[in-house]
Coordinates of C-alpha atoms in Angstrom, one line a residue:
Chain A
M1 CA 12.3 -6.6 -8.4
L2 CA 12.4 -8.9 -11.2
S3 CA 10.4 -11.4 -9.5
F4 CA 7.9 -9.3 -8.8
I5 CA 7.3 -7.8 -12.3
V6 CA 7.0 -11.6 -13.6
R7 CA 4.5 -11.8 -11.1
R8 CA 2.6 -8.8 -11.7
L9 CA 3.2 -10.0 -15.8
L10 CA 1.5 -13.6 -15.1
I11 CA -1.4 -12.3 -12.8
A12 CA -2.0 -9.9 -15.8
I13 CA -2.9 -13.1 -18.3
P14 CA -6.2 -13.8 -16.3
T15 CA -7.1 -10.7 -15.7
L16 CA -6.7 -9.5 -19.4
L17 CA -8.8 -13.0 -20.3
A18 CA -11.2 -11.8 -17.4
I19 CA -12.0 -8.3 -19.0
I20 CA -12.1 -10.3 -22.5
T21 CA -14.6 -12.5 -21.9
V22 CA -16.7 -9.8 -19.9
C23 CA -16.7 -7.9 -23.0
F24 CA -17.4 -10.4 -25.3
F25 CA -20.7 -11.6 -23.9
L26 CA -21.4 -7.6 -22.8
M27 CA -21.5 -6.8 -26.2
R28 CA -23.9 -9.7 -27.7
V29 CA -26.8 -8.5 -25.0
A30 CA -27.2 -5.7 -26.0
P31 CA -30.3 -5.4 -28.1
G32 CA -29.7 -5.2 -32.3
G33 CA -26.8 -6.3 -34.5
P34 CA -23.9 -5.0 -36.3
F35 CA -26.1 -4.9 -39.4
D36 CA -29.4 -3.7 -38.2
A37 CA -28.4 -0.4 -39.4
E38 CA -28.6 -0.4 -42.5
A39 CA -31.3 0.4 -45.0
P40 CA -33.7 -3.3 -44.8
V41 CA -32.1 -6.3 -46.6
P42 CA -33.9 -9.4 -47.5
P43 CA -34.3 -11.9 -44.6
E44 CA -31.7 -14.2 -47.2
I45 CA -29.0 -11.8 -47.4
L46 CA -29.2 -11.4 -43.8
A47 CA -28.2 -14.9 -43.4
N48 CA -25.7 -14.8 -45.8
M49 CA -24.0 -11.9 -44.2
R50 CA -24.6 -13.2 -40.6
A51 CA -22.8 -17.2 -41.6
A52 CA -19.9 -15.0 -43.5
Y53 CA -19.0 -13.3 -40.3
N54 CA -19.4 -16.5 -38.3
L55 CA -22.6 -14.6 -36.5
D56 CA -24.9 -17.7 -37.0
K57 CA -23.6 -20.3 -34.6
P58 CA -24.3 -21.3 -31.5
L59 CA -22.8 -17.8 -28.6
V60 CA -20.4 -20.6 -27.1
Q61 CA -19.5 -21.8 -30.1
Q62 CA -18.1 -17.7 -31.5
Y63 CA -16.7 -17.0 -28.2
A64 CA -14.7 -20.8 -28.4
D65 CA -13.3 -19.6 -32.2
Y66 CA -12.7 -15.7 -31.1
M67 CA -10.7 -16.8 -28.8
L68 CA -8.6 -19.2 -30.9
N69 CA -8.0 -16.7 -33.6
L70 CA -7.1 -14.4 -30.9
A71 CA -4.1 -16.4 -29.5
R72 CA -3.0 -16.3 -33.3
G73 CA -2.9 -12.6 -33.0
D74 CA -6.0 -12.5 -34.9
F75 CA -8.3 -9.9 -33.9
G76 CA -11.1 -11.2 -37.0
P77 CA -12.6 -8.4 -39.4
S78 CA -14.8 -5.2 -38.9
F79 CA -17.6 -5.6 -39.2
K80 CA -18.0 -1.6 -40.2
Y81 CA -15.5 -0.9 -41.9
K82 CA -15.8 -3.9 -44.5
D83 CA -12.8 -3.8 -46.1
F84 CA -10.4 -3.5 -43.1
T85 CA -9.4 -5.8 -40.1
V86 CA -9.2 -5.0 -36.9
T87 CA -5.7 -5.3 -36.9
E88 CA -5.3 -2.6 -39.9
L89 CA -7.9 -0.3 -37.8
I90 CA -5.9 -0.4 -34.4
G91 CA -2.5 -0.4 -36.8
Q92 CA -3.0 3.1 -39.1
G93 CA -5.5 4.8 -35.7
F94 CA -3.1 4.0 -32.5
P95 CA -0.1 5.3 -33.6
V96 CA -1.5 8.9 -34.0
S97 CA -3.5 8.6 -30.9
A98 CA -0.2 7.6 -29.3
Q99 CA 1.7 10.3 -30.4
N100 CA -1.1 13.3 -30.1
G101 CA -1.1 11.3 -26.4
L102 CA 2.3 11.8 -25.2
A103 CA 2.8 15.0 -26.4
A104 CA -0.2 15.7 -24.1
L105 CA 1.1 14.2 -20.9
V106 CA 4.7 15.5 -22.0
L107 CA 2.9 19.1 -22.0
A108 CA 0.6 17.9 -19.1
V109 CA 3.7 16.9 -16.8
L110 CA 6.1 20.0 -18.1
I111 CA 2.9 22.8 -17.0
G112 CA 1.2 21.0 -14.4
V113 CA 3.5 19.6 -11.8
P114 CA 5.7 23.2 -12.0
L115 CA 2.0 25.0 -11.4
G116 CA 0.9 22.9 -8.9
I117 CA 4.1 23.6 -7.1
F118 CA 4.2 27.3 -7.4
A119 CA 0.5 27.0 -5.7
A120 CA 0.9 25.4 -3.2
L121 CA 4.7 27.4 -1.7
K122 CA 2.0 30.6 -2.7
Q123 CA -0.3 28.9 -0.6
N124 CA -3.6 31.3 0.0
T125 CA -2.3 33.8 -1.6
A126 CA -4.2 35.7 -4.7
A127 CA -1.6 33.8 -6.9
D128 CA -2.8 30.4 -5.7
Y129 CA -6.1 31.2 -5.9
T130 CA -5.6 32.3 -9.5
V131 CA -4.1 29.2 -10.7
M132 CA -6.5 26.7 -9.0
G133 CA -9.2 29.3 -10.8
F134 CA -7.6 28.7 -14.0
A135 CA -7.5 24.6 -12.7
M136 CA -10.9 24.5 -11.7
T137 CA -11.7 25.5 -15.4
G138 CA -9.7 23.5 -16.9
I139 CA -11.4 20.0 -15.3
V140 CA -15.4 21.4 -15.3
V141 CA -15.0 22.4 -18.4
P142 CA -16.0 19.1 -21.3
S143 CA -13.4 19.0 -24.2
F144 CA -16.2 19.3 -26.1
V145 CA -17.0 23.1 -25.5
M146 CA -12.9 23.2 -24.5
A147 CA -12.2 22.4 -28.2
P148 CA -15.1 23.9 -30.3
V149 CA -13.9 27.7 -28.0
L150 CA -10.1 26.8 -29.0
I151 CA -11.0 26.3 -32.3
L152 CA -13.0 29.9 -32.8
I153 CA -10.1 31.9 -30.9
F154 CA -7.4 30.2 -32.6
A155 CA -8.4 28.8 -35.9
I156 CA -11.3 32.0 -36.5
G157 CA -10.5 34.6 -34.2
L158 CA -7.5 34.8 -34.8
K159 CA -7.2 33.9 -39.0
G160 CA -4.9 36.2 -40.8
T161 CA -2.5 36.7 -37.8
P162 CA 0.6 34.7 -37.4
F163 CA -1.2 32.9 -34.4
Q164 CA -3.8 31.2 -36.7
L165 CA -3.6 27.6 -36.2
P166 CA -5.5 25.1 -38.6
A167 CA -8.0 22.9 -36.9
G168 CA -10.3 20.0 -38.6
T169 CA -7.2 19.4 -40.9
W170 CA -4.5 16.4 -40.6
E171 CA -2.1 16.0 -43.7
G172 CA -0.6 13.7 -42.2
G173 CA 0.3 14.9 -39.1
A174 CA 1.7 17.9 -39.5
F175 CA 3.4 19.9 -36.8
E176 CA 0.8 23.2 -36.9
H177 CA -1.9 20.7 -37.5
R178 CA -1.2 18.4 -33.9
I179 CA -0.9 21.9 -32.0
L180 CA -4.6 22.5 -31.2
P181 CA -5.9 18.9 -30.3
V182 CA -2.5 18.3 -28.5
F183 CA -3.3 21.6 -26.5
C184 CA -7.0 20.7 -25.8
L185 CA -6.1 16.9 -24.4
S186 CA -3.7 17.6 -22.3
L187 CA -5.4 21.0 -20.4
V188 CA -8.0 18.9 -18.8
Y189 CA -4.3 16.9 -17.1
I190 CA -2.6 19.7 -17.3
A191 CA -5.1 20.7 -14.6
Y192 CA -5.4 17.8 -12.9
L193 CA -1.7 17.2 -12.0
A194 CA -2.3 21.0 -11.0
R195 CA -4.8 20.1 -8.4
I196 CA -3.2 17.3 -7.3
T197 CA 0.3 18.3 -7.5
R198 CA -0.3 21.2 -5.2
A199 CA -2.3 19.6 -2.2
S200 CA 0.5 16.5 -1.8
M201 CA 3.5 19.2 -1.8
I202 CA 1.2 21.1 0.8
E203 CA 0.9 17.9 2.9
A204 CA 4.6 17.3 2.0
L205 CA 6.4 20.3 3.2
R206 CA 4.4 20.1 6.5
Q207 CA 6.0 16.9 7.7
N208 CA 9.0 17.3 10.3
Y209 CA 11.5 16.2 7.7
V210 CA 11.4 19.0 6.0
R211 CA 11.6 21.2 9.0
T212 CA 14.1 19.3 9.9
A213 CA 16.0 20.0 6.4
R214 CA 15.2 23.7 7.1
A215 CA 17.1 23.8 10.3
K216 CA 19.7 22.4 8.6
G217 CA 20.4 25.6 7.0
L218 CA 19.2 24.8 3.3
P219 CA 18.4 27.0 0.7
F220 CA 14.3 26.5 1.0
R221 CA 14.6 25.9 -2.6
T222 CA 16.8 22.7 -1.9
V223 CA 14.6 22.2 0.7
V224 CA 11.2 21.5 -2.1
V225 CA 13.5 20.1 -4.8
R226 CA 15.4 17.5 -2.7
H227 CA 13.1 16.7 0.6
A228 CA 9.8 17.1 -0.6
L229 CA 9.7 16.4 -4.2
K230 CA 9.8 12.9 -4.2
T231 CA 7.1 12.3 -1.2
A232 CA 5.1 14.7 -3.7
L233 CA 5.1 13.1 -6.3
I234 CA 3.6 10.1 -5.7
P235 CA 0.3 10.8 -5.7
V236 CA 1.2 12.0 -9.0
V237 CA 2.4 9.6 -10.5
T238 CA -0.7 6.4 -9.3
F239 CA -3.1 9.6 -11.0
L240 CA -0.6 9.6 -14.3
G241 CA -0.5 5.3 -14.1
P242 CA -4.0 5.2 -15.5
G243 CA -4.0 8.7 -17.3
I244 CA -1.2 7.8 -19.5
A245 CA -3.4 4.6 -20.6
F246 CA -6.5 7.1 -21.7
M247 CA -4.0 10.1 -23.4
L248 CA -2.4 7.0 -25.6
T249 CA -5.4 5.8 -26.5
G250 CA -7.1 9.5 -27.9
S251 CA -10.3 11.0 -26.7
M252 CA -13.1 9.9 -28.9
V253 CA -14.5 13.7 -28.5
I254 CA -11.3 15.7 -29.5
E255 CA -10.4 13.2 -32.4
T256 CA -13.8 13.6 -33.7
I257 CA -13.6 17.0 -33.5
F258 CA -10.5 17.2 -35.3
Q259 CA -10.9 15.4 -37.4
L260 CA -7.9 13.2 -36.6
P261 CA -7.4 9.7 -38.0
G262 CA -6.4 8.3 -34.0
V263 CA -7.8 5.0 -32.4
G264 CA -10.0 7.2 -29.3
R265 CA -13.6 8.1 -32.0
Y266 CA -13.5 3.5 -32.3
F267 CA -14.5 2.9 -28.8
V268 CA -18.1 5.0 -29.4
Q269 CA -18.6 4.7 -32.7
G270 CA -17.2 0.4 -32.6
A271 CA -20.1 0.2 -30.1
L272 CA -22.7 2.0 -31.9
N273 CA -22.3 0.1 -34.5
R274 CA -22.2 -3.4 -32.4
D275 CA -19.2 -3.8 -34.2
Y276 CA -18.4 -6.4 -32.2
T277 CA -14.8 -7.1 -33.0
L278 CA -13.9 -4.0 -33.4
V279 CA -15.2 -2.5 -29.7
M280 CA -12.9 -6.2 -28.8
G281 CA -10.1 -5.0 -29.7
V282 CA -9.8 -1.7 -28.9
T283 CA -10.8 -3.3 -25.5
I284 CA -7.9 -5.8 -25.0
L285 CA -5.7 -2.4 -26.3
S286 CA -6.6 -0.2 -23.2
A287 CA -7.0 -3.0 -20.6
S288 CA -3.6 -3.5 -21.6
L289 CA -2.4 -1.0 -21.4
I290 CA -3.9 0.3 -17.8
I291 CA -2.8 -3.4 -16.2
T292 CA 1.3 -2.6 -18.3
M293 CA 0.6 0.9 -16.5
N294 CA -0.4 -0.2 -13.1
I295 CA 2.8 -2.2 -13.3
I296 CA 5.2 1.1 -14.2
V297 CA 3.2 2.4 -11.4
D298 CA 4.0 0.2 -8.4
V299 CA 7.6 -0.4 -8.9
L300 CA 8.3 3.8 -9.4
Y301 CA 6.6 3.5 -5.9
G302 CA 10.0 1.8 -4.8
L303 CA 12.3 4.3 -6.4
L304 CA 9.9 6.9 -4.9
D305 CA 10.2 5.8 -1.4
P306 CA 12.8 3.1 -0.3
R307 CA 10.7 1.7 2.7
V308 CA 8.3 0.2 0.1
R309 CA 8.8 -3.2 -0.2
Y310 CA 8.4 -6.1 -3.2
E311 CA 7.1 -9.4 -2.0
Chain B
M1 CA 29.3 35.8 27.3
A2 CA 25.9 34.9 25.4
I3 CA 26.4 33.5 22.6
L4 CA 21.6 33.6 22.7
D5 CA 20.2 36.8 23.7
I6 CA 16.8 36.3 23.8
R7 CA 15.1 39.9 24.7
N8 CA 10.8 40.4 25.5
L9 CA 10.1 37.8 22.8
T10 CA 6.0 37.5 22.6
V11 CA 5.3 34.8 20.1
S12 CA 1.6 34.9 18.4
F13 CA -0.5 32.8 16.1
A14 CA -3.0 34.1 13.6
T15 CA -5.7 31.4 14.5
P16 CA -9.8 31.5 12.9
D17 CA -10.9 32.3 16.2
G18 CA -8.2 35.3 16.6
A19 CA -4.4 35.6 17.7
V20 CA -3.0 33.1 20.4
S21 CA 0.1 34.3 21.5
A22 CA 2.0 31.5 22.8
V23 CA 4.9 32.9 24.3
N24 CA 4.9 36.5 26.1
D25 CA 7.5 38.9 26.8
V26 CA 10.0 35.8 27.5
S27 CA 13.6 37.0 28.2
L28 CA 16.8 34.7 28.8
S29 CA 20.5 34.1 27.6
L30 CA 22.4 31.8 26.3
Q31 CA 25.6 31.3 27.9
K32 CA 28.8 29.8 25.9
G33 CA 29.1 26.4 26.5
E34 CA 26.6 26.2 29.1
C35 CA 23.5 23.9 29.7
L36 CA 20.1 25.8 29.8
G37 CA 17.1 23.4 30.7
I38 CA 13.2 24.9 29.6
V39 CA 10.3 23.0 32.0
G40 CA 7.1 23.2 31.4
E41 CA 3.8 21.8 30.0
S42 CA 2.9 21.0 27.1
G43 CA 1.5 24.4 25.6
S44 CA 3.6 26.5 28.1
G45 CA 5.8 27.6 24.9
K46 CA 9.1 26.4 25.3
S47 CA 8.9 24.7 21.7
Q48 CA 7.6 28.1 20.0
T49 CA 11.1 29.8 21.8
F50 CA 13.6 27.9 20.1
M51 CA 11.1 27.8 17.3
A52 CA 11.2 31.2 16.6
A53 CA 14.8 31.6 17.3
M54 CA 15.7 29.0 14.3
G55 CA 13.2 30.9 12.1
L56 CA 10.6 28.1 12.0
L57 CA 7.4 28.9 13.0
A58 CA 4.5 27.7 11.1
T59 CA 3.1 30.6 8.2
N60 CA 0.7 31.7 10.8
G61 CA 3.1 32.5 13.6
T62 CA 5.1 35.7 14.2
A63 CA 7.9 36.7 16.6
R64 CA 8.0 40.2 18.1
G65 CA 11.7 41.3 20.4
E66 CA 14.8 40.6 20.0
I67 CA 17.0 37.1 19.9
L68 CA 20.1 38.0 19.3
F69 CA 22.6 35.2 18.0
D70 CA 26.2 36.2 18.6
G71 CA 24.4 40.3 18.9
K72 CA 23.1 39.6 15.4
N73 CA 18.7 39.9 15.5
L74 CA 17.7 36.9 13.7
I75 CA 13.9 38.8 14.0
G76 CA 12.9 40.3 10.5
A77 CA 16.5 38.5 8.9
D78 CA 15.4 36.7 5.4
E79 CA 16.0 33.6 4.6
G80 CA 19.1 34.2 2.9
T81 CA 21.2 35.5 6.6
L82 CA 19.0 32.6 8.6
N83 CA 20.8 30.0 6.8
T84 CA 23.8 31.1 7.5
V85 CA 23.0 30.2 11.0
R86 CA 20.9 27.4 10.7
G87 CA 22.4 24.2 10.8
N88 CA 25.9 25.8 11.2
R89 CA 26.3 27.7 14.0
M90 CA 23.5 26.9 15.7
G91 CA 21.6 23.7 15.5
M92 CA 18.5 22.1 16.1
I93 CA 17.4 18.3 17.9
F94 CA 13.8 17.7 17.1
Q95 CA 11.9 15.4 19.2
D96 CA 10.7 12.6 16.9
P97 CA 13.4 10.9 15.7
M98 CA 10.5 8.7 13.6
T99 CA 9.6 11.3 11.5
S100 CA 12.1 13.7 11.5
L101 CA 14.8 12.7 9.0
T102 CA 13.6 12.0 5.2
P103 CA 12.9 9.0 4.0
H104 CA 13.8 8.7 1.2
M105 CA 17.8 9.9 1.2
K106 CA 20.1 7.6 2.5
I107 CA 22.0 9.1 6.4
G108 CA 25.1 9.9 4.4
R109 CA 23.5 12.3 2.6
Q110 CA 21.3 13.2 4.7
L111 CA 24.6 14.4 7.0
G112 CA 26.9 15.5 3.9
E113 CA 24.5 17.7 1.8
V114 CA 25.0 20.1 5.4
M115 CA 28.3 20.3 5.3
I116 CA 28.7 20.6 1.6
R117 CA 26.1 23.9 2.0
H118 CA 28.1 25.0 5.0
R119 CA 31.6 24.4 4.3
G120 CA 32.2 23.9 0.6
A121 CA 32.7 20.2 1.5
S122 CA 33.0 18.0 -1.8
I123 CA 31.1 14.7 -1.3
S124 CA 34.2 12.7 -0.3
Q125 CA 34.8 14.9 2.1
A126 CA 31.2 14.9 3.7
R127 CA 31.2 11.6 3.9
E128 CA 34.5 11.3 5.7
Q129 CA 33.3 14.0 8.1
A130 CA 29.1 12.3 8.6
L131 CA 31.3 9.2 9.2
A132 CA 33.3 10.2 11.7
M133 CA 30.5 12.3 13.2
L134 CA 28.2 9.1 13.6
K135 CA 31.6 7.6 15.2
R136 CA 31.2 10.4 17.8
V137 CA 27.7 10.0 18.8
Q138 CA 28.6 6.6 19.4
V139 CA 26.7 4.8 16.4
P140 CA 27.9 1.4 16.2
E141 CA 28.9 0.3 12.9
A142 CA 29.2 3.2 11.5
E143 CA 30.6 2.8 7.7
R144 CA 27.1 0.8 6.4
R145 CA 24.3 3.1 8.3
L146 CA 26.2 6.2 5.9
D147 CA 24.4 3.8 3.3
M148 CA 21.3 2.8 5.1
Y149 CA 17.8 4.9 4.8
P150 CA 16.2 6.3 8.2
H151 CA 13.7 3.5 8.2
E152 CA 16.6 0.8 8.6
L153 CA 17.7 2.3 12.1
S154 CA 16.2 2.0 15.5
G155 CA 14.6 4.9 17.0
G156 CA 17.6 5.4 19.2
L157 CA 19.8 5.5 15.9
R158 CA 17.8 8.1 14.3
Q159 CA 18.4 10.2 17.1
R160 CA 22.1 9.7 16.9
V161 CA 22.4 10.8 13.5
M162 CA 19.6 13.8 13.9
I163 CA 22.6 14.8 16.4
A164 CA 25.3 14.0 14.5
M165 CA 23.3 16.7 11.6
A166 CA 23.5 19.0 14.7
L167 CA 26.9 18.7 14.7
M168 CA 28.2 18.2 11.4
C169 CA 29.7 22.4 11.5
S170 CA 30.6 22.7 15.0
P171 CA 28.0 25.0 16.1
E172 CA 28.4 27.4 19.0
A173 CA 24.6 26.4 20.0
I174 CA 22.4 23.5 19.6
I175 CA 18.6 23.7 20.5
A176 CA 17.4 19.9 21.6
D177 CA 13.7 20.0 22.0
E178 CA 12.6 17.0 23.5
P179 CA 15.2 14.5 22.2
T180 CA 14.5 11.7 24.7
T181 CA 10.8 11.7 24.8
A182 CA 9.8 9.4 21.5
L183 CA 12.4 6.7 23.3
D184 CA 12.9 4.3 25.5
V185 CA 14.1 4.6 28.9
T186 CA 17.2 3.1 28.4
V187 CA 17.7 4.9 24.8
Q188 CA 16.8 8.5 26.2
A189 CA 19.9 7.6 29.2
Q190 CA 22.5 7.4 26.1
I191 CA 21.2 10.0 24.2
L192 CA 21.5 12.0 27.4
D193 CA 25.2 10.9 27.7
I194 CA 25.8 11.6 24.6
L195 CA 25.0 15.4 25.0
R196 CA 26.6 15.7 28.4
D197 CA 29.9 15.0 26.0
V198 CA 28.7 16.8 23.8
K199 CA 28.6 20.5 25.6
E200 CA 31.7 19.0 28.4
R201 CA 33.9 17.9 25.3
L202 CA 33.0 19.9 22.8
N203 CA 31.9 23.2 24.6
T204 CA 29.2 23.8 23.0
A205 CA 25.9 25.5 24.3
V206 CA 22.8 23.1 24.9
V207 CA 19.2 24.3 25.3
L208 CA 17.5 21.3 26.5
I209 CA 13.7 21.3 25.8
T210 CA 11.6 19.1 28.2
H211 CA 9.3 18.6 30.8
D212 CA 10.8 15.7 32.3
L213 CA 12.8 17.9 35.3
G214 CA 14.8 14.4 35.9
V215 CA 16.5 15.1 32.3
I216 CA 16.8 18.9 33.6
A217 CA 19.1 17.2 36.6
G218 CA 21.6 15.0 34.9
L219 CA 22.6 17.5 32.3
A220 CA 21.7 21.6 33.0
D221 CA 23.5 24.3 34.8
R222 CA 20.2 26.5 34.4
V223 CA 17.0 26.5 34.6
A224 CA 14.0 28.3 33.3
V225 CA 10.4 27.6 34.1
M226 CA 7.7 28.4 31.7
Y227 CA 4.2 28.7 31.8
A228 CA 1.5 29.3 30.0
G229 CA 4.2 31.3 27.8
R230 CA 5.9 33.2 30.5
I231 CA 9.0 32.3 32.4
V232 CA 7.8 32.1 36.2
E233 CA 10.8 30.8 38.1
V234 CA 14.5 30.4 36.5
G235 CA 17.3 30.1 38.6
D236 CA 20.7 27.6 39.1
V237 CA 19.8 24.6 39.0
R238 CA 20.8 23.1 42.2
G239 CA 19.1 25.9 43.7
I240 CA 16.1 25.6 42.0
F241 CA 15.8 22.0 42.9
A242 CA 16.7 22.4 46.4
D243 CA 14.9 25.4 47.0
P244 CA 11.8 26.3 44.4
Q245 CA 10.4 29.1 45.0
H246 CA 7.2 29.3 42.3
P247 CA 4.8 27.2 43.1
Y248 CA 4.8 26.2 40.1
T249 CA 8.4 25.5 40.0
K250 CA 7.5 23.9 43.7
G251 CA 4.7 21.8 42.2
L252 CA 6.4 20.2 39.2
L253 CA 9.3 18.8 41.7
A254 CA 7.2 17.1 43.8
C255 CA 5.0 15.8 40.7
T256 CA 8.1 13.7 40.0
P257 CA 7.6 10.2 41.4
R258 CA 10.8 9.3 43.7
L259 CA 12.0 6.0 44.9
D260 CA 12.6 6.2 48.5
D261 CA 8.7 7.3 48.3
A262 CA 6.3 5.0 50.6
C263 CA 5.1 2.2 47.8
G264 CA 0.8 2.4 47.6
G265 CA 1.5 5.9 48.3
L266 CA -0.6 8.4 45.7
M267 CA 0.9 10.0 43.1
T268 CA 1.3 14.1 43.3
T269 CA -0.2 16.4 40.9
I270 CA -1.1 19.9 40.7
S271 CA -4.5 19.9 40.2
G272 CA -6.4 21.9 37.4
Q273 CA -5.8 22.3 33.7
P274 CA -3.3 24.0 32.5
P275 CA -5.1 27.5 31.1
N276 CA -6.1 28.1 27.1
L277 CA -3.8 30.1 26.0
Q278 CA -6.8 31.8 24.4
R279 CA -8.6 33.4 27.4
L280 CA -6.0 33.2 29.8
P281 CA -7.4 34.4 33.4
A282 CA -6.5 37.8 34.6
G283 CA -3.6 38.4 37.2
C284 CA -0.7 35.4 37.4
A285 CA -1.8 32.9 34.9
F286 CA -1.2 30.0 37.8
H287 CA -4.0 31.5 40.3
P288 CA -6.7 29.3 39.6
R289 CA -4.0 26.0 40.0
C290 CA -2.1 27.7 43.0
G291 CA -2.0 26.5 46.8
Y292 CA -0.9 29.7 47.9
A293 CA -3.0 32.8 45.6
S294 CA -4.2 35.7 47.0
E295 CA -6.5 38.0 45.8
R296 CA -3.8 40.9 44.2
C297 CA -3.0 37.2 41.9
S298 CA -6.0 37.4 40.6
A299 CA -6.2 40.8 39.8
E300 CA -2.2 41.7 38.8
R301 CA 0.5 40.0 37.1
P302 CA 3.9 39.8 39.0
A303 CA 7.0 40.0 37.1
L304 CA 10.1 38.3 36.9
E305 CA 11.8 39.8 39.6
Q306 CA 15.1 38.7 40.5
T307 CA 15.4 37.3 44.0
A308 CA 19.2 36.0 44.2
P309 CA 22.4 37.3 41.6
T310 CA 21.6 33.8 40.1
R311 CA 17.6 33.5 40.9
A312 CA 14.7 35.1 39.6
K313 CA 10.6 34.7 40.0
A314 CA 7.6 35.4 39.1
C315 CA 5.2 35.2 42.0
F316 CA 3.7 37.6 45.1
A317 CA 3.6 34.8 47.5
N318 CA 6.7 33.7 50.0
L319 CA 7.3 30.3 49.9
K320 CA 9.4 30.4 52.9
A321 CA 6.5 32.5 54.8
A322 CA 4.2 30.2 54.1

């Protein structure tokens, strides 16, 4: 098992290098440059700016410089947020996104998985259809619709009542300022988890060994929790692996709507501004997270099913 | 005295094409300590009869009639009542040992949880009992097997574990649903020996469901032959084998290959297919395939009638006269 993890970590290095390389050149191939959006500047100043950010050199030279700096842990300066390095921007934004993502993850697992089990046990009844109806709504309604609706209800509609919640403010991360964005972020995951858990639980309950467990006279609750649940959780873990990586790196839509100082908004803003170094930084962050989560998922498979062997 | 008394049991399944009756008006009793063989083709209702007795019908299935276990009706009983019987006083062994054990639980724990549940045993007592039971069903290196997962055992060993599991609480009856079908022939013989030992030494009543007449001949005291959800013939095992009174039973016996048959001879078969349960022929369900069928057979269904103190058949024809 340990050698399996070490091997997977070693394979992760070339994977990450390939991602960085492809991303680096793709960004440069995209038309435009980091200084296009601003008011026209005299060509001499533009040349100076390009020289200052190392953009006047041949592309291969730039790539080599970037990789060398990266090896020293230097992600370079942001082109757009001029007084900040990429490391500083991510260092400020990532904790915010990660905390919210973690809270949303806990919420999603605590609500989504039990809902899915409940629906599976009540398969094809009104209760099942109700839960799955809500889950379907959670999946099809995009967060840029869900977030304003939640704001309309909780920040505006319930104004003056004890249920009023602030929106669009951060206040250093005070609890009540996090409720709406975290809830909004978790909704879609609650919905997915409920659907996945329901499907895999129904499948698990059909297994012959569940029938054996019932023939042993075990209470149905024990049959479900002890005999069926572990098998049913395998697809859930598969989904949550990359899911956690996406949750921790924040959502552009939710961070923009709720005005959160997270890292999610950098993904899109960085790309639109051709802020090469920032895009590279967030790409490396999310790629590393996804690779790590996938290794963790593979290890979890072995804990859920002893037939899985690490070789 | 009957430990299990099934009276007028009908099992039907709701399907998108309408209700399908898998078991029709079946009455059977299992005496204490006896081995009752149930023979029939796939779809004859032999498994579903006893699935109903264990309360393990699929969710779209309903049972009507009476299933009396030690005098108490199990049909309509709640899960709690069923769970005082299942695994405790009546155990079940399933056909496919490869998929019938929980893959992520160690053998010892799967065996032990029966004791913990029904006898309130401690974990160490349960483990001790599990070990004793594995030894009883002749699992080699039983101690080591307790900490293994099912996939680490062979099919024959897994079926022994299944038997041990059904026996944990010394039940009065066990239902063995095709216990040897998925196994090698040599392993089949070992499993049957274990079942015989259980019946003789523990005085446990055994229901042996199979399509293999050889298995029945070796173990059963009485036999019930089922066709299309009904019992067509029932009797003591010697009588049935020596003097089958229903054409279907006779056909089944003729189909069994014999060692003393001439080499190169054709194997006997019963012509035709088992009927579709949703479109059963009128009259006797077997008449389209029956060599003794008369006009009456396609119009009227013969009832199961006693022909001797231990025998009954559902057929108008007299095989001896014919």
